[in-house]
């Protein structure tokens, strides 16, 4: 029994015991139990054990032999039976059992032997407990035929009772069972459909007023819009509830800021920066979105940097510099030493945070010195592109390659500047341009439609975060310092410029860029990243030369690479 326990699932030594069993280092537990049963059945030290009761009952802790002797004596004395004839009957039974044992083939399945002996135990209840004469007559023991060569034990049929019905009744029974299963499935589907319909109605009752307020703001009716937002304050007073409720709350607050002409951007403080960095770190750990975006874009850059000793990256969304730290680590592993890297970062004065930029600069410089990589970081104002002269040298040095990081979302608060930026990028003649699209950066749509699409996109994001088993405080920190500021940036960016712009893909094509097909390795890397994600529901798709990260069939972010043709 210990050998069996050692190979049971969940046992610490399961794999080693199975391997030892295959190699023959230990005895097969089934054979051991079989030998125990069969060896005990042939033991000559027990009385009345021809049928194997003594062995089985000793295995399970019963003292049967003495009870068998007492029962036999009681049976002989109460029925005035000659003890010698009764003893001869048992000898005949014992000889026949020995003969049957020799004639039967070896059975290696201990379960069969156990079931056989258990059956005999049921057929001979008087061997265990002494019965009265009336009970013996009731059990037909007195009229039982003697045990001999023609003895056939009763076999119990364990098949379900419906199998003994005529074939026509069996088919009718099966048909009824199938009908009941179908009705149950239809009922469950109807309940699920009703619940989904009710959920959608509740969701639209919250989202529609937010979109109506956005439409009124776009058409120049701020008073009516303010009234709708005021009524929404009763339903959306705090960011709690389901993902769509929390998302609607953040958009309602952002529209309120849009109506407040005198609102000012909050000044960044050291404490706010610490909270923002902590939220960014937590988000990168529990969600694959940031890693998918960084790894996919960096792989396209690494493939374009092959053979170049000087690398110049023009970045329009440097953030905390996490993407470039990962890229520098890969470049440092090159054969022949790390190349030199220069990053020119363009930032908007309206969203410029000096503390955040200082933190990013210091961290990247320290990291570059640790891996012995020549590094330079320059920060320029995005508004300088609107001047007559370009803010940087357009000439490239020998063996220098230029690449552009141009996320579409980085222009969400000033979408009208994207065509100008693309013209500037075209003058740099970059080897590759990498871009990210969150799916909700749609300044080509009317403002109300843009808000509706953005609500759906951010709802999917929050649903993916809720699916992770993390502390509630962590999720609230991510929403407060990452999600909410991103929504406010997008909504406030449409202030004063509600006119629609062409779709960003059309602008790329019109500016002289053509999409590149991402390599198979890039796609495999993204798939492997999702396999490491503990939450199931993410998947990767290819759409229009882009690699898209989805949650439950809804787009979260897409990465694409573009080349500049002359």
XYZ file of C-alpha atoms in Angstrom:
566
model
C 0.000 0.000 0.000
C 2.936 2.372 0.624
C 4.175 1.678 -2.911
C 0.770 2.600 -4.250
C 0.703 5.846 -2.241
C 4.097 6.808 -3.613
C 2.776 6.848 -7.185
C -0.527 8.512 -6.485
C -1.012 12.013 -8.083
C 0.162 14.762 -5.824
C 2.726 12.580 -4.030
C 6.103 14.383 -3.694
C 7.941 11.313 -4.990
C 5.473 10.541 -7.772
C 7.845 10.968 -10.724
C 10.769 9.101 -9.087
C 8.509 6.200 -8.043
C 7.080 5.856 -11.550
C 10.568 5.879 -13.058
C 11.772 3.276 -10.517
C 8.740 1.175 -11.284
C 9.476 1.277 -15.030
C 13.168 0.443 -14.499
C 12.297 -2.476 -12.228
C 13.965 -1.125 -9.091
C 10.781 -1.684 -7.096
C 8.185 -4.379 -7.277
C 4.946 -3.659 -9.059
C 2.439 -2.790 -6.289
C -0.327 -4.592 -8.175
C 1.737 -7.784 -8.263
C 2.600 -7.379 -4.587
C -1.037 -7.147 -3.598
C -1.877 -10.037 -5.894
C 0.784 -12.235 -4.271
C -0.468 -11.272 -0.861
C -4.008 -12.326 -1.724
C -3.109 -15.498 -3.574
C -0.436 -16.550 -1.084
C -2.849 -16.096 1.766
C -5.537 -18.092 0.009
C -3.201 -21.128 -0.103
C -2.092 -20.816 3.511
C -2.481 -24.037 5.454
C -2.294 -22.272 8.821
C -5.862 -20.989 8.700
C -9.059 -22.913 9.096
C -11.900 -22.775 6.578
C -9.995 -20.374 4.339
C -10.481 -22.145 1.005
C -12.375 -19.198 -0.398
C -9.784 -16.620 0.707
C -11.717 -14.836 3.464
C -8.953 -15.034 6.019
C -6.483 -13.146 3.834
C -8.846 -10.397 2.813
C -10.151 -9.900 6.292
C -6.650 -9.845 7.739
C -5.740 -7.204 5.203
C -8.648 -5.075 6.339
C -8.130 -5.834 10.053
C -10.759 -8.490 10.764
C -10.255 -11.607 12.937
C -12.152 -14.119 10.803
C -10.622 -17.625 11.312
C -11.756 -18.019 14.934
C -15.203 -16.693 14.025
C -15.393 -19.167 11.144
C -14.611 -22.086 13.520
C -17.178 -20.963 16.083
C -19.842 -20.502 13.427
C -19.190 -23.927 11.961
C -19.436 -25.602 15.395
C -22.669 -23.764 16.117
C -24.097 -24.822 12.781
C -23.188 -28.519 13.351
C -24.500 -28.704 16.903
C -27.796 -26.905 16.172
C -28.694 -29.121 13.201
C -27.527 -32.518 14.549
C -25.133 -32.954 11.663
C -22.371 -35.547 11.823
C -19.139 -33.567 12.333
C -17.196 -36.017 10.190
C -19.507 -35.495 7.204
C -19.381 -31.776 7.681
C -15.596 -31.958 7.851
C -15.587 -34.058 4.662
C -17.676 -31.428 2.944
C -15.103 -28.777 3.780
C -12.274 -31.043 2.637
C -14.046 -31.540 -0.666
C -14.493 -27.811 -0.988
C -10.841 -27.233 -0.121
C -9.601 -29.763 -2.679
C -11.856 -28.313 -5.354
C -10.644 -24.792 -4.551
C -7.024 -25.930 -4.828
C -7.803 -27.615 -8.166
C -9.523 -24.453 -9.457
C -6.581 -22.368 -8.314
C -4.162 -24.529 -10.346
C -6.363 -24.538 -13.432
C -7.103 -20.813 -13.505
C -4.712 -18.541 -15.388
C -2.695 -15.982 -13.438
C -4.650 -12.781 -12.947
C -2.540 -9.676 -12.561
C -5.347 -7.284 -11.797
C -5.776 -7.091 -8.001
C -9.073 -5.305 -8.418
C -10.627 -8.379 -10.041
C -9.466 -10.642 -7.197
C -10.711 -8.269 -4.560
C -14.117 -8.015 -6.226
C -14.280 -11.844 -6.547
C -13.556 -12.428 -2.871
C -15.902 -9.666 -1.836
C -18.603 -11.412 -3.859
C -17.982 -14.673 -2.012
C -18.169 -12.802 1.228
C -21.675 -11.659 0.305
C -22.726 -15.170 -0.729
C -21.635 -16.718 2.636
C -22.868 -14.373 5.348
C -23.121 -17.183 7.925
C -19.373 -17.670 7.823
C -18.957 -14.288 9.515
C -21.958 -14.047 11.823
C -23.832 -17.043 13.383
C -27.454 -17.188 12.182
C -30.506 -18.925 13.603
C -32.220 -21.831 11.874
C -34.968 -19.506 10.588
C -32.367 -17.182 9.157
C -30.572 -20.106 7.540
C -33.803 -21.227 5.913
C -34.433 -17.658 4.778
C -31.004 -17.533 3.160
C -31.454 -21.040 1.637
C -28.295 -22.280 3.274
C -29.778 -25.623 4.341
C -31.053 -26.375 0.852
C -27.956 -25.054 -0.901
C -26.360 -27.476 -3.269
C -22.911 -28.708 -2.299
C -19.908 -26.828 -3.535
C -18.282 -28.752 -6.344
C -16.891 -28.568 -9.822
C -20.143 -27.192 -11.215
C -20.395 -24.395 -8.679
C -20.972 -21.052 -10.360
C -21.059 -17.930 -8.174
C -23.808 -15.463 -8.807
C -22.705 -12.496 -10.873
C -24.314 -9.162 -10.219
C -25.011 -7.051 -13.315
C -24.102 -3.440 -12.595
C -25.451 -2.037 -15.839
C -28.136 0.666 -15.587
C -31.675 -0.696 -15.489
C -32.723 1.059 -18.699
C -30.417 -1.249 -20.689
C -32.679 -4.211 -19.847
C -35.643 -2.540 -21.562
C -36.683 -3.583 -25.077
C -34.833 -1.778 -27.860
C -37.803 0.421 -28.712
C -38.178 1.527 -25.101
C -34.420 2.147 -24.907
C -34.591 4.436 -27.924
C -37.573 6.237 -26.426
C -35.695 6.696 -23.149
C -32.632 8.053 -24.965
C -34.809 10.427 -26.971
C -36.407 11.760 -23.784
C -32.996 12.286 -22.218
C -31.789 14.198 -25.292
C -34.912 16.333 -25.281
C -34.400 17.209 -21.621
C -30.752 18.121 -22.274
C -31.718 20.319 -25.216
C -34.415 22.059 -23.197
C -31.915 22.662 -20.404
C -29.384 24.127 -22.819
C -32.014 26.375 -24.412
C -33.107 27.584 -20.979
C -29.532 28.374 -19.954
C -28.877 30.205 -23.227
C -32.049 32.244 -22.816
C -31.113 33.194 -19.248
C -27.615 34.224 -20.380
C -29.069 36.193 -23.302
C -31.525 38.001 -21.017
C -28.759 38.855 -18.551
C -26.565 40.196 -21.370
C -29.436 42.280 -22.733
C -30.162 43.741 -19.302
C -26.462 44.489 -18.803
C -26.278 46.290 -22.134
C -29.345 48.357 -21.300
C -27.851 49.416 -17.981
C -24.571 50.234 -19.696
C -26.238 52.374 -22.365
C -28.240 54.197 -19.691
C -24.924 55.380 -18.229
C -22.862 55.943 -21.397
C -25.496 57.659 -23.573
C -25.821 60.767 -21.337
C -22.025 61.197 -21.364
C -21.998 61.113 -25.179
C -24.968 63.492 -25.308
C -23.064 65.958 -23.136
C -20.066 65.687 -25.477
C -22.299 66.348 -28.476
C -23.796 69.440 -26.819
C -20.316 70.759 -26.032
C -19.269 70.256 -29.653
C -22.365 72.083 -30.976
C -21.880 75.021 -28.608
C -24.486 74.283 -25.899
C -22.402 74.196 -22.722
C -25.368 75.019 -20.437
C -27.377 71.989 -21.530
C -24.266 69.855 -21.334
C -23.672 71.069 -17.793
C -27.201 70.040 -16.825
C -26.678 66.503 -18.102
C -23.365 66.213 -16.270
C -24.995 67.500 -13.066
C -27.669 64.788 -13.254
C -24.976 62.201 -13.878
C -23.338 63.194 -10.597
C -26.114 61.328 -8.760
C -25.356 58.090 -10.629
C -21.598 58.524 -10.975
C -20.488 60.214 -7.783
C -17.398 58.071 -7.198
C -15.306 55.760 -9.432
C -16.697 52.452 -8.157
C -18.693 49.624 -9.666
C -18.231 47.795 -12.922
C -15.562 48.828 -15.458
C -18.011 50.735 -17.668
C -19.293 52.677 -14.642
C -15.801 53.714 -13.575
C -14.893 54.627 -17.155
C -18.042 56.747 -17.526
C -17.157 58.517 -14.274
C -13.692 59.496 -15.563
C -15.101 60.786 -18.853
C -17.805 62.730 -17.035
C -15.136 64.416 -14.904
C -13.010 65.143 -17.991
C -15.955 66.800 -19.769
C -16.543 68.838 -16.640
C -12.944 70.068 -16.875
C -13.485 70.892 -20.541
C -16.414 73.125 -19.616
C -14.397 74.869 -16.921
C -12.507 77.483 -18.913
C -10.354 78.509 -15.960
C -9.020 75.032 -15.141
C -5.256 74.815 -14.965
C -2.958 71.839 -15.244
C -1.868 70.661 -11.853
C 1.752 71.294 -11.007
C 3.753 68.135 -10.601
C 5.159 67.471 -7.154
C 7.704 64.970 -5.928
C 5.024 62.982 -4.104
C 2.827 62.814 -7.217
C 5.801 61.632 -9.250
C 6.457 58.825 -6.769
C 2.820 57.690 -6.971
C 2.837 57.875 -10.780
C 6.015 55.814 -11.035
C 4.577 53.260 -8.615
C 1.365 53.007 -10.674
C 3.388 52.669 -13.878
C 5.455 49.872 -12.360
C 2.358 48.022 -11.103
C 0.664 48.365 -14.487
C 3.688 46.939 -16.307
C 3.730 43.963 -13.922
C 0.064 42.925 -14.012
C -0.786 43.804 -17.627
C 1.060 42.763 -20.814
C 0.154 46.006 -22.630
C 3.337 47.963 -21.915
C 5.643 45.009 -22.510
C 3.840 44.157 -25.749
C 4.210 47.730 -26.989
C 7.871 48.089 -25.992
C 9.075 44.673 -27.154
C 7.232 44.801 -30.485
C 8.509 48.270 -31.410
C 12.030 47.560 -30.131
C 12.291 44.394 -32.209
C 11.504 46.370 -35.370
C 14.163 48.921 -34.355
C 16.804 46.290 -33.598
C 16.318 44.713 -37.021
C 16.762 48.144 -38.648
C 19.917 48.931 -36.596
C 21.874 45.918 -37.846
C 25.290 46.979 -39.175
C 25.259 50.534 -37.777
C 27.611 51.851 -35.075
C 25.754 55.117 -34.430
C 22.059 55.167 -33.626
C 19.847 58.236 -33.445
C 16.290 57.867 -32.161
C 13.796 60.745 -32.407
C 11.100 60.149 -29.782
C 7.747 61.921 -29.474
C 6.654 60.120 -26.296
C 9.610 59.422 -24.009
C 7.610 58.959 -20.794
C 9.795 57.389 -18.102
C 12.251 55.985 -20.656
C 11.431 52.354 -19.920
C 11.351 51.453 -23.608
C 14.857 52.811 -24.188
C 16.363 51.078 -21.177
C 15.152 47.782 -22.653
C 16.561 48.708 -26.088
C 19.943 49.682 -24.612
C 20.160 46.358 -22.823
C 19.682 44.512 -26.123
C 22.174 46.693 -27.981
C 24.815 46.073 -25.316
C 24.759 42.351 -26.163
C 26.000 42.963 -29.700
C 29.117 41.244 -30.941
C 31.919 43.789 -31.098
C 30.599 46.079 -28.383
C 27.648 48.394 -27.889
C 26.991 51.169 -30.426
C 26.530 54.797 -29.458
C 22.956 55.954 -28.867
C 21.487 59.434 -29.086
C 17.872 60.190 -28.221
C 16.156 63.434 -29.205
C 12.886 63.764 -27.300
C 10.155 66.221 -28.318
C 7.761 67.248 -25.562
C 4.779 69.568 -25.445
C 5.072 72.665 -23.236
C 1.453 72.229 -22.100
C 2.150 68.768 -20.673
C 5.813 69.198 -19.833
C 6.721 68.053 -16.325
C 10.249 69.130 -15.354
C 10.465 66.690 -12.435
C 9.426 63.789 -14.646
C 11.854 64.749 -17.417
C 14.696 65.131 -14.916
C 13.957 61.719 -13.473
C 13.960 60.135 -16.959
C 17.222 61.809 -17.981
C 19.044 60.790 -14.836
C 17.878 57.194 -14.943
C 18.826 56.658 -18.603
C 22.272 58.187 -18.141
C 23.013 56.053 -15.093
C 21.849 52.915 -16.888
C 23.977 53.710 -19.974
C 27.075 54.170 -17.817
C 26.478 50.826 -16.095
C 26.489 48.945 -19.415
C 29.325 51.077 -20.890
C 27.265 52.520 -23.737
C 27.971 55.990 -25.183
C 24.706 57.843 -24.608
C 23.265 61.316 -25.211
C 19.778 62.679 -24.484
C 18.433 65.971 -25.855
C 14.992 67.418 -25.075
C 13.305 69.855 -27.487
C 9.961 71.637 -27.524
C 7.336 70.349 -29.906
C 6.250 73.893 -30.681
C 9.632 74.561 -32.275
C 8.496 72.517 -35.271
C 6.037 75.249 -36.212
C 8.874 77.724 -36.772
C 10.404 78.318 -40.173
C 13.607 76.370 -39.413
C 13.881 72.830 -38.099
C 15.150 72.591 -34.488
C 17.830 69.976 -35.215
C 20.471 69.074 -37.770
C 18.998 66.979 -40.561
C 22.357 65.644 -41.751
C 23.394 62.150 -40.692
C 26.932 60.994 -40.043
C 28.689 58.042 -41.643
C 27.374 54.684 -40.420
C 24.578 56.445 -38.515
C 20.984 55.274 -38.687
C 17.919 57.321 -37.741
C 14.685 55.881 -36.393
C 11.462 57.534 -35.217
C 9.171 56.591 -32.337
C 5.809 58.183 -33.182
C 2.870 56.877 -31.087
C -0.427 58.256 -32.339
C -1.668 58.733 -28.782
C 1.098 61.228 -28.056
C -0.808 63.736 -30.243
C -4.177 63.201 -28.571
C -4.101 66.615 -26.896
C -2.947 68.433 -30.071
C -4.075 66.303 -33.058
C -3.751 69.161 -35.531
C 0.054 69.084 -35.236
C 0.412 65.517 -36.598
C 0.634 66.518 -40.302
C 3.391 69.009 -39.464
C 5.317 66.391 -37.486
C 5.095 63.921 -40.361
C 6.571 66.452 -42.776
C 9.468 67.010 -40.401
C 10.020 63.273 -39.982
C 10.072 62.823 -43.753
C 12.977 65.287 -43.988
C 15.019 63.106 -41.603
C 14.858 60.131 -44.023
C 14.603 57.580 -41.190
C 15.324 53.911 -41.702
C 12.152 52.980 -39.836
C 9.230 54.631 -38.048
C 7.453 52.687 -35.277
C 4.000 53.700 -34.093
C 1.424 52.673 -31.504
C -2.344 53.081 -31.724
C -4.651 52.551 -28.741
C -7.737 52.381 -30.976
C -9.388 55.328 -29.240
C -7.176 58.059 -30.742
C -9.745 59.021 -33.373
C -9.760 62.739 -33.995
C -11.141 61.898 -37.444
C -14.548 61.222 -35.806
C -17.081 63.712 -34.447
C -16.433 64.522 -30.823
C -19.402 62.542 -29.448
C -18.484 59.455 -31.519
C -14.882 59.831 -30.428
C -15.957 59.846 -26.763
C -18.202 56.814 -27.264
C -15.377 54.813 -28.888
C -12.919 55.886 -26.195
C -15.326 54.771 -23.444
C -15.558 51.322 -25.042
C -11.765 51.120 -25.333
C -11.059 52.143 -21.745
C -13.812 49.828 -20.487
C -12.007 46.895 -22.110
C -8.783 48.037 -20.467
C -10.370 48.114 -17.010
C -12.001 44.730 -17.617
C -8.590 43.225 -18.331
C -7.223 44.764 -15.135
C -10.153 43.505 -13.056
C -9.457 39.980 -14.304
C -6.100 40.033 -12.499
C -6.142 38.820 -8.917
C -4.397 41.790 -7.308
C -5.023 44.095 -4.392
C -7.840 46.615 -4.890
C -5.572 49.448 -3.768
C -3.183 48.674 -6.622
C -5.976 48.876 -9.198
C -7.240 52.154 -7.760
C -3.710 53.568 -7.883
C -3.365 52.608 -11.560
C -6.706 54.216 -12.417
C -5.952 57.377 -10.474
C -2.444 58.068 -11.754
C -2.506 56.488 -15.231
C -6.010 55.897 -16.587
C -7.685 59.098 -15.438
C -4.865 61.458 -16.587
C -4.830 59.734 -19.987
C -8.580 60.283 -20.410
C -8.334 63.926 -19.365
C -5.460 64.494 -21.800
C -7.471 63.085 -24.686
C -10.687 65.027 -23.882
C -8.958 68.337 -23.204
C -6.982 67.966 -26.425
C -10.189 68.542 -28.424
C -10.786 71.920 -26.797
C -11.164 74.618 -29.414
C -10.523 72.189 -32.302
C -13.565 70.008 -32.679
C -13.011 69.847 -36.420
C -12.162 66.435 -37.743
C -8.752 65.438 -39.065
C -7.974 62.652 -41.561
C -7.332 59.185 -40.078
C -3.747 58.806 -38.948
C -3.040 55.963 -41.376
C -4.154 58.137 -44.259
C -1.849 60.900 -43.029
C 1.092 58.487 -42.921
C 0.453 57.338 -46.478
C -0.063 60.882 -47.762
C 3.205 61.983 -46.137
C 5.262 59.395 -48.011
C 5.366 56.422 -45.617
C 4.557 52.829 -46.445
C 3.753 50.065 -43.915
C 6.286 47.328 -43.239
C 5.463 43.723 -42.433
C 6.655 42.797 -38.977
C 8.914 39.742 -38.815
C 7.792 36.292 -37.717
C 10.134 36.550 -34.746
C 8.311 39.689 -33.601
C 4.993 37.873 -33.717
C 6.404 34.818 -31.913
C 7.832 37.081 -29.221
C 4.407 38.614 -28.639
C 2.780 35.187 -28.434
C 5.368 34.029 -25.909
C 4.750 37.138 -23.819
C 1.052 36.303 -23.579
C 1.836 32.719 -22.568
C 3.634 34.088 -19.525
C 0.630 36.236 -18.616
C -1.352 34.609 -15.779
C -4.673 35.949 -17.078
C -6.374 34.208 -19.996
C -8.304 36.441 -22.409
C -5.476 38.243 -24.229
C -4.551 37.294 -27.775
C -2.575 38.716 -30.709
C -3.941 39.374 -34.185
C -2.521 40.689 -37.441
C -4.493 43.566 -38.941
C -3.345 45.801 -41.810
C 0.366 45.063 -41.338
C -0.035 45.763 -37.618
C 0.271 43.474 -34.642
C -2.728 44.001 -32.356
C -3.068 43.045 -28.700
C -6.717 42.226 -27.928
C -8.754 41.492 -24.860
C -11.843 39.329 -25.447
C -11.871 40.166 -29.184
C -11.523 43.927 -28.485
C -8.451 45.904 -29.566
C -6.289 47.358 -26.802
C -3.167 48.541 -28.633
C -1.586 47.941 -32.048
C 2.044 48.273 -33.116
C 3.190 49.012 -36.670
C 6.394 49.850 -38.541
C 6.737 52.189 -41.521
C 9.447 52.967 -44.049
C 10.073 56.297 -45.737
C 10.253 56.168 -49.522
C 11.890 59.018 -51.422
